[in-house]
Short mmCIF file of C-alpha atoms in Angstrom, two decimals:
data_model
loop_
_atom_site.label_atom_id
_atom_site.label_comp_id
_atom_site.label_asym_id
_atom_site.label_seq_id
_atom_site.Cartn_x
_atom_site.Cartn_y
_atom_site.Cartn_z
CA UNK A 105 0.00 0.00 0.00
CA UNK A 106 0.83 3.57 -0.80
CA UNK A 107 0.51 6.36 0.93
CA UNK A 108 0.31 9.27 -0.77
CA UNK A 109 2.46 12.36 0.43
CA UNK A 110 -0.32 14.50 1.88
CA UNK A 111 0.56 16.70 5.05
CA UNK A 112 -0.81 16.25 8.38
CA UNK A 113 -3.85 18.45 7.95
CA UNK A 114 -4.98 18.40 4.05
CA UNK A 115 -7.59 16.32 3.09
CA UNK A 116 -7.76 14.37 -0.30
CA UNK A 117 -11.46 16.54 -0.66
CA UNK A 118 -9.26 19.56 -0.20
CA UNK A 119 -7.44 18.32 -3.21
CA UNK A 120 -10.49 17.32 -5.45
CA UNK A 121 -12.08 20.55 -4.82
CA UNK A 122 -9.31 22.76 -5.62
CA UNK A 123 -9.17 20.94 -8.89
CA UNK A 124 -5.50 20.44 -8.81
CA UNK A 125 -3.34 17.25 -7.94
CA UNK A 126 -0.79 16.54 -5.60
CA UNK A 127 1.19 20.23 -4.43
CA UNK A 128 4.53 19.95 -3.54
CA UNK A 129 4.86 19.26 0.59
CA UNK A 130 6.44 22.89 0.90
CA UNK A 131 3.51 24.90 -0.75
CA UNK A 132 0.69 23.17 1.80
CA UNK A 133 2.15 21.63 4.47
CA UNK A 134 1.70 23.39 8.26
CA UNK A 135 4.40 25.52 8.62
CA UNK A 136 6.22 25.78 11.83
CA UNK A 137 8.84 28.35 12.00
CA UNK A 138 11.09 26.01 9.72
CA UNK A 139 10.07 22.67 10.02
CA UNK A 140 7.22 21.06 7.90
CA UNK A 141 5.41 17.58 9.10
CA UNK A 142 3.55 15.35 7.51
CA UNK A 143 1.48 12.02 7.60
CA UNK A 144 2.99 8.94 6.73
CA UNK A 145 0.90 6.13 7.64
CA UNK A 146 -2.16 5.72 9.98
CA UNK A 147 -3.03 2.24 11.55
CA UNK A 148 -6.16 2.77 12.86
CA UNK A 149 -5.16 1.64 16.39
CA UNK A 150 -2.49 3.29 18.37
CA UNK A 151 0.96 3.30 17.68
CA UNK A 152 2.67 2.36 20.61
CA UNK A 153 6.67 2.69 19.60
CA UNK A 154 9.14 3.32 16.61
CA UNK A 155 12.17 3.66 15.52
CA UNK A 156 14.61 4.32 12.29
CA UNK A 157 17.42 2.71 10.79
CA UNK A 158 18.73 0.92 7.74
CA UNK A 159 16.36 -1.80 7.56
CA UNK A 160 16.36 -2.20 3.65
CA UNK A 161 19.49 -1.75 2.03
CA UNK A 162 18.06 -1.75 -1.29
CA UNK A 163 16.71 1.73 -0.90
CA UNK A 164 18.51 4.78 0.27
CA UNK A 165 18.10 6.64 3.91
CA UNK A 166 16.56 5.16 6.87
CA UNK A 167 12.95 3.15 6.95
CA UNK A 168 10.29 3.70 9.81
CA UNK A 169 8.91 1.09 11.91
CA UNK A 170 6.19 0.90 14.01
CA UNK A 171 4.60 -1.15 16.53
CA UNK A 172 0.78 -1.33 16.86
CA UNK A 173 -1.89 -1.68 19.26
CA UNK A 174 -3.01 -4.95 17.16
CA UNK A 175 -0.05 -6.50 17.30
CA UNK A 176 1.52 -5.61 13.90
CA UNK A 177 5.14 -4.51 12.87
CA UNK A 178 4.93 -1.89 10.06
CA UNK A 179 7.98 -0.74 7.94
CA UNK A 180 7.59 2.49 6.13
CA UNK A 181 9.70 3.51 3.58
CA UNK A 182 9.77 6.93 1.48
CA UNK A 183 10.13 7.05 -1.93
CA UNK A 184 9.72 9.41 -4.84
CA UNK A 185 5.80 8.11 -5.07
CA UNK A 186 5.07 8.58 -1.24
CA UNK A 187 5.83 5.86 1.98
CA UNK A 188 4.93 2.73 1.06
CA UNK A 189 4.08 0.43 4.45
CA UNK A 190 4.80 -3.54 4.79
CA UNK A 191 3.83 -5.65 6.97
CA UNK A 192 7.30 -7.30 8.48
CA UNK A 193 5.16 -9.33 11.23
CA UNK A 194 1.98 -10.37 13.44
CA UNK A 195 2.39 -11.09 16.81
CA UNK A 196 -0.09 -13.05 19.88
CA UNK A 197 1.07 -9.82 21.68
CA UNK A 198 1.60 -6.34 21.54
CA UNK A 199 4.59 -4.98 21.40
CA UNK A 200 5.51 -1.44 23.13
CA UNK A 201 8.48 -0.50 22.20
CA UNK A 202 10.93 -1.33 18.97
CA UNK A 203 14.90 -0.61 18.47
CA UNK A 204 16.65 -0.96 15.15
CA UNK A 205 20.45 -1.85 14.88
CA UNK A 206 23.12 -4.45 13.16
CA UNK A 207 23.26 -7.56 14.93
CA UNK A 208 24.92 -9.45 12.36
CA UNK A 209 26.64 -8.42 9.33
CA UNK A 210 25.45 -11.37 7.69
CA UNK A 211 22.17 -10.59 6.72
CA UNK A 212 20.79 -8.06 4.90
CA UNK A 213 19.97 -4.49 6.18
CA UNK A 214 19.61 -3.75 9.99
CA UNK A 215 17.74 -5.51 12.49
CA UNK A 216 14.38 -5.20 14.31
CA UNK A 217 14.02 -5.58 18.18
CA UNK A 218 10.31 -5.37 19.64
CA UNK A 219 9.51 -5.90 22.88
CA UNK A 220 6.22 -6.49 24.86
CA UNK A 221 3.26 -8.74 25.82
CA UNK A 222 3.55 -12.07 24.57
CA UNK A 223 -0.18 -12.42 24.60
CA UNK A 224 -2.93 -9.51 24.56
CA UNK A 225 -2.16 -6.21 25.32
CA UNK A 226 0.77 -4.16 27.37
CA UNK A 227 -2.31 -4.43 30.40
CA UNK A 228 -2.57 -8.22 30.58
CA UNK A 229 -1.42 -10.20 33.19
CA UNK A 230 1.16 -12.31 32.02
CA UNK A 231 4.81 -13.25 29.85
CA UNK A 232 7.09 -10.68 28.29
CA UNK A 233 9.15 -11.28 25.49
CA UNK A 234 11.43 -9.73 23.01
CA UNK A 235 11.14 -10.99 19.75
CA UNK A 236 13.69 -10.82 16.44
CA UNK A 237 12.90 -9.95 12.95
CA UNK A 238 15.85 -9.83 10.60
CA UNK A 239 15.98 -10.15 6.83
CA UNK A 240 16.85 -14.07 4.95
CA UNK A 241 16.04 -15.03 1.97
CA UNK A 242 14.02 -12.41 0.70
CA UNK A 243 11.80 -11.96 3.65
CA UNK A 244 11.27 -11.56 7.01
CA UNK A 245 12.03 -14.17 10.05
CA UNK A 246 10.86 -13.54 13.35
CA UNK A 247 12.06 -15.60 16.54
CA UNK A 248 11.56 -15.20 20.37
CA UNK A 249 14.41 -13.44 21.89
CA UNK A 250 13.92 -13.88 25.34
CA UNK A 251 10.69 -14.51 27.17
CA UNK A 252 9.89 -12.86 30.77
CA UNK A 253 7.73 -13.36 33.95
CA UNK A 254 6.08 -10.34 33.06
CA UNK A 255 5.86 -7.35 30.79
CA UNK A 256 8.77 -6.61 28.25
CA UNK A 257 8.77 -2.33 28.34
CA UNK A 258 12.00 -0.94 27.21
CA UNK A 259 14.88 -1.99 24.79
CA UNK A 260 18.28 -0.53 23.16
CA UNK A 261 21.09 -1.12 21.58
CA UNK A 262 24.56 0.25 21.52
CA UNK A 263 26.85 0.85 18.78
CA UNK A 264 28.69 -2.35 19.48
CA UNK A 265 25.16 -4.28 18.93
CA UNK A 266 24.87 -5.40 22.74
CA UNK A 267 21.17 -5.50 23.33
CA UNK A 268 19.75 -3.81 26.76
CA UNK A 269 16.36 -4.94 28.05
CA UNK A 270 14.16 -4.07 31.45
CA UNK A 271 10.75 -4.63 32.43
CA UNK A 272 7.87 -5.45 35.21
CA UNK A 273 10.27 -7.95 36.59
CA UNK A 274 12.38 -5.24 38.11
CA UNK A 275 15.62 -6.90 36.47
CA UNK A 276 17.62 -5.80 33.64
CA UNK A 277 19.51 -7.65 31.15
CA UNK A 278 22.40 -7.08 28.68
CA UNK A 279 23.10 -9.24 25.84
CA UNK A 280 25.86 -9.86 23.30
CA UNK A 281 25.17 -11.51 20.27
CA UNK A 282 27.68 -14.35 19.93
CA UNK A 283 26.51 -16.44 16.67
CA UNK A 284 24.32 -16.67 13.78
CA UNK A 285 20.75 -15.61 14.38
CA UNK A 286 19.82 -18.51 13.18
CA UNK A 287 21.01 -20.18 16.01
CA UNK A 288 19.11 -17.68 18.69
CA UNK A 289 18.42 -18.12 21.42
CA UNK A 290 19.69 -21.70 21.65
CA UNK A 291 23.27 -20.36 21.67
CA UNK A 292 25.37 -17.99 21.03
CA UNK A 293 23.63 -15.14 23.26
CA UNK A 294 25.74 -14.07 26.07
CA UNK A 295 23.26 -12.55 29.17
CA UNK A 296 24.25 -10.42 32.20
CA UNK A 297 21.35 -10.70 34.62
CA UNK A 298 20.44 -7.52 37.52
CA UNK A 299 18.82 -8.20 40.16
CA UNK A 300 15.50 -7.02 41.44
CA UNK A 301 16.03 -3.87 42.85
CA UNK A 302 15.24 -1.52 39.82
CA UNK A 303 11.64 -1.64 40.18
CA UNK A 304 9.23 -1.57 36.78
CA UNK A 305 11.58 -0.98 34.33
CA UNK A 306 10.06 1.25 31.86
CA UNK A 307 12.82 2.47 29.18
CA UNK A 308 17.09 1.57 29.34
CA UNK A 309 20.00 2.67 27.64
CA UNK A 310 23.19 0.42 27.19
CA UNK A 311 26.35 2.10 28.18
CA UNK A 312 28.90 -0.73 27.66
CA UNK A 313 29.60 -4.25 28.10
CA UNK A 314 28.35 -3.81 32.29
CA UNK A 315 26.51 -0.88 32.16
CA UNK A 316 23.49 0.99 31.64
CA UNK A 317 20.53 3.03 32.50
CA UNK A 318 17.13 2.01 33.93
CA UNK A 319 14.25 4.55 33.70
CA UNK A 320 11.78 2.80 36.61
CA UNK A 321 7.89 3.37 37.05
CA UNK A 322 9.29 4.73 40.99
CA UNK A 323 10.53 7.41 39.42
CA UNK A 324 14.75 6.22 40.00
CA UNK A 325 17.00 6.81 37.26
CA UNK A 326 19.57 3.51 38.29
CA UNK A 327 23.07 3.35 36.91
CA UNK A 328 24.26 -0.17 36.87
CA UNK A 329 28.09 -0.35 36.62
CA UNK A 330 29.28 -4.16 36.78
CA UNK A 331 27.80 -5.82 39.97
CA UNK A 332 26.63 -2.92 41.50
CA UNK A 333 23.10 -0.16 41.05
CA UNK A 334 22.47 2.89 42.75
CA UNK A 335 20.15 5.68 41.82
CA UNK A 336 21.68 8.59 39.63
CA UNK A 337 18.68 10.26 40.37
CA UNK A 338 14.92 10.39 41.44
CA UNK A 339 11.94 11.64 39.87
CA UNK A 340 8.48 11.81 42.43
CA UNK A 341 6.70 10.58 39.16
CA UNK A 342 7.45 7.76 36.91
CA UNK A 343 10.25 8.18 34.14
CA UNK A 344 9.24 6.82 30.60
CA UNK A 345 11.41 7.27 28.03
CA UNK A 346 15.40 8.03 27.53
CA UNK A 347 17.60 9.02 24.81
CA UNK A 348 21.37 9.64 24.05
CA UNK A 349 24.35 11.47 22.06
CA UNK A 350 27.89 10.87 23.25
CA UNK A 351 28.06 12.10 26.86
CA UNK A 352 24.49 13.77 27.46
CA UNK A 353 21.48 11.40 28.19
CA UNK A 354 17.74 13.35 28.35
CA UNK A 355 14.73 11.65 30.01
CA UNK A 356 11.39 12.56 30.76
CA UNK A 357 8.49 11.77 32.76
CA UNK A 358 4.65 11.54 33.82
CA UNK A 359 5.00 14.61 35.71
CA UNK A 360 5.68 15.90 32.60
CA UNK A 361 9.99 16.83 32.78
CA UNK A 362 12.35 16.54 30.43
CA UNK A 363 15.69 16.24 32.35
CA UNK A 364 19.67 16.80 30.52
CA UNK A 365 22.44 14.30 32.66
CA UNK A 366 26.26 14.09 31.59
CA UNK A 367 27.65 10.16 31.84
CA UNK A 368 30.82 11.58 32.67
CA UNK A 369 29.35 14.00 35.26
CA UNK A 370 30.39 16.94 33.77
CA UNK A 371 27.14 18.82 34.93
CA UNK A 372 24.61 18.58 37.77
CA UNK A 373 21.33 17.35 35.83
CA UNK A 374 18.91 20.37 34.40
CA UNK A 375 15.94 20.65 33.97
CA UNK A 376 15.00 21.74 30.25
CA UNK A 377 11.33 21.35 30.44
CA UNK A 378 8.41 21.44 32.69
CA UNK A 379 4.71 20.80 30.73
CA UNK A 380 1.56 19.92 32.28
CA UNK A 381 0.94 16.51 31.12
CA UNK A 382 2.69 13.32 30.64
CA UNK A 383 5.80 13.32 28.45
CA UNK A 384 6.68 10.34 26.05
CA UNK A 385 9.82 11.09 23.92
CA UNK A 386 13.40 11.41 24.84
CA UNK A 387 15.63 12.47 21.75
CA UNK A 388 18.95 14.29 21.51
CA UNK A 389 20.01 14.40 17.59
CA UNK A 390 21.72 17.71 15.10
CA UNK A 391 18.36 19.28 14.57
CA UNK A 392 19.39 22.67 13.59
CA UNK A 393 21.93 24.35 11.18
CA UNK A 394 21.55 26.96 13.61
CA UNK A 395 23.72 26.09 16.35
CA UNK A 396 26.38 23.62 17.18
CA UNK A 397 26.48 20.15 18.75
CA UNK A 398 23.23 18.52 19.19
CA UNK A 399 19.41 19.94 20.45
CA UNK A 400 16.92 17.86 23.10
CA UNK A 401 12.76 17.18 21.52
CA UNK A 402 10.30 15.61 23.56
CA UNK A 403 6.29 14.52 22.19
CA UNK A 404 3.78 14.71 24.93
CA UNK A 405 0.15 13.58 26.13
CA UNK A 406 -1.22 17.35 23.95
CA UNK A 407 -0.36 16.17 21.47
CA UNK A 408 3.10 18.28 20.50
CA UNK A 409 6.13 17.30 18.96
CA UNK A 410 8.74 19.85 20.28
CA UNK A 411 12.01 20.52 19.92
CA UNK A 412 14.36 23.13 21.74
CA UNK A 413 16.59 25.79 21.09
CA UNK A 414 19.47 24.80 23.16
CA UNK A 415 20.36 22.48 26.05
CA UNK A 416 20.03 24.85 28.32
CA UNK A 417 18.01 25.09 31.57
CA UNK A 418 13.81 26.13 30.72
CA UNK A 419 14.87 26.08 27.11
CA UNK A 420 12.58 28.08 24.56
CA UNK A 421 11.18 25.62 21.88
CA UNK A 422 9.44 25.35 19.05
CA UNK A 423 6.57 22.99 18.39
CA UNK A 424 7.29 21.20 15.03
CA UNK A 425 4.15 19.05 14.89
CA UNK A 426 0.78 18.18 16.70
CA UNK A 427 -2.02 16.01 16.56
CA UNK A 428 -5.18 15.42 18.57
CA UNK A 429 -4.84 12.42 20.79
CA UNK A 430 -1.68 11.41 22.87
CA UNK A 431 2.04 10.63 21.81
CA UNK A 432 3.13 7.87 22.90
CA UNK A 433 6.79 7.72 21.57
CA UNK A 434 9.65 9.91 19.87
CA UNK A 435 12.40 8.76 17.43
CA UNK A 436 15.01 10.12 15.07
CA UNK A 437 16.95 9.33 11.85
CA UNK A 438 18.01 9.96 8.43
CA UNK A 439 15.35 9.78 5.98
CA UNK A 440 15.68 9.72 1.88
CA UNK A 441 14.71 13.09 1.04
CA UNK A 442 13.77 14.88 4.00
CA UNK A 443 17.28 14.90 6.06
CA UNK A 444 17.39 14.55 9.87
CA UNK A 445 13.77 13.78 10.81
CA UNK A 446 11.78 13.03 13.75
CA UNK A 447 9.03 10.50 13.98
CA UNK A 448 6.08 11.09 16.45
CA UNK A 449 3.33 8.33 17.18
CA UNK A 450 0.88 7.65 19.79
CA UNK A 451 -2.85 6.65 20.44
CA UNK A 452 -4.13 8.57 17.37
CA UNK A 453 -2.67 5.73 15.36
CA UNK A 454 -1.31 8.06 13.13
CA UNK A 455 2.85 8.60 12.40
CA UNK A 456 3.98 12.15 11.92
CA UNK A 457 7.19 12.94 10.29
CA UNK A 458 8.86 16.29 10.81
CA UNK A 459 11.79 17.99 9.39
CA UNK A 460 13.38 21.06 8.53
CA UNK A 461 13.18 22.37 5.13
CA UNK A 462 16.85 23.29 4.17
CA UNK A 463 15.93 26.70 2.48
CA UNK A 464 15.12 27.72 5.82
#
């Protein structure tokens, strides 16, 4: 299926009526200081998680996926013609959250990493599981990862593939990838287990071959270096998502903060945002010729994709997108055409694109 590349906001009646076809995204899209977004795909159900990377080698940039309410893993990729969505798999359960990264160099394109409820939805009772979809032969294969006591919420993976994963278990586990996929998870799939301490684990980050970050439903941001956890820092509301560049890690939270930490310590943390509602994206990417190094954006429960203006503390931003239910999750990439872009999605079902038009 094809989806035609009509902004976020102009109807195909719009179109009809005017008596014209397609106009170029720059003459209708909503305009937002520089940026322009626009729809890519809607599922009808909500969108729970996404991500970008180099999932299909054949074409150029990055491809979207998604994770739906009804269990489905979409890939959406742009082309001359519009985004074009595929179905890469159906699950019993529905996944929350998806990370996209080279596993093996063996097989085609990057790979997919969902994880979730292996039966019903993220509110059942019952197993977690990450599951593996990776290209062979042509299509799509998708194998259980690792299955859970409970709900699967949160997965990464670092630049040296090592796969991070936490949930309602209150344990986290890091994971090298020693063999063939093929061969997964019967061997070749090195774990290191944490304990019980971290509470609900609802987002990580992998920091090395030891270490990472836990964003827990209490509200702790946990460092785990080798053997031991302690809290780098505490929240009175639940965290829920976390992102990274280099040394500076952003999170945010249901009490609506969006919080800028150093790895190395180089700063206290600062506080770059304070909304009313629930926030559910953590990015940190080059969004602007403007300015040097990288900026912070954030999507929230109004509806608002926004990015800021600098790292600094109560940053001014910009809102680059919006739409009328809840976001649910942020992500960022490369994509064919566009440049630097960042996906929005959430229980509207629908996935918003934004990026900055180069002119500007």
């Amino acid at each position: 299926m094809v989806s035609r590349l009509l902004p976020a906001g102009l109807s195909i009646l719009a179109l009809v009526a005017s008596g014209c076809g397609l106009t170029s995204v720059d003459e209708v899209a909503p305009r937002h200081g520089p940026w322009v977004s626009e729809i890519a795909w809607e599922a009808g159900v909500k969108i729970g998680g996404c991500a970008l990377g180099d999932i299909d080698p054949a074409t150029p940039g990055d491809e979207v996926v998604v994770v739906t309410g009804d269990h489905r893993v979409v890939l959406l990729r742009r082309s001359e013609d519009g985004w074009q969505d595929e179905l890469v798999a159906q699950f019993d359960g529905e996944m929350i959250q998806v990370a996209v990264a080279e596993l093996s160099s063996n097989y085609p394109g990057e790979e997919i990493l969902c994880v979730g409820a292996k039966k019903g939805s993220e509110d059942d009772p019952g197993p977690g599981v990450a599951m593996l979809c990776y290209q062979s032969g042509g299509q799509f294969v998708t194998k259980t990862l690792f299955e859970d006591a409970a709900l699967v919420h949160g997965v990464s993976v670092d630049e040296d593939g090592r796969i991070a994963l936490v949930g309602y278990t209150g344990k986290a586990r890091l994971f090298e990838v020693e063999d063939e996929l093929e061969q997964l998870p019967d061997s070749g799939l090195g774990m290191i287990e944490f304990g019980n301490e971290l509470g609900q684990g609802k987002a990580v980050l992998g920091l090395g071959a030891s270490s990472a970050l836990v964003a827990s439903a209490d509200g702790a941001l946990v460092r785990i270096d080798g053997l031991t956890a302690e809290t780098w820092w505490k929240s009175p509301d639940s965290l829920a998502r976390l992102g990274r560049a280099g040394d500076l890690v952003v999170c945010c939270d249901n009490g609506g903060r969006l919080q800028l930490f150093s790895v190395s310590g180089a700063f206290e943390p600062r506080q770059l945002h304070d909304a009313a509602d629930r926030l559910r994206g953590a990015v940190l990417a080059d969004l602007s010729a403007d300015h040097d190094g990288v900026e912070a954006a954030t999507a929230d429960y109004d509806g608002r994709l926004i990015v800021f203006d600098t790292l600094e503390e109560d940053a001014s931003y910009i809102v680059v997108a919006t739409d009328n239910d809840r976001f649910h999750h942020l992500a960022t990439g490369v994509v064919e055409g566009l440049g630097r872009s960042l996906v929005a999605v959430g229980y509207g079902g629908r996935v918003h694109v934004a990026y900055r038009l180069e002119s500007d």
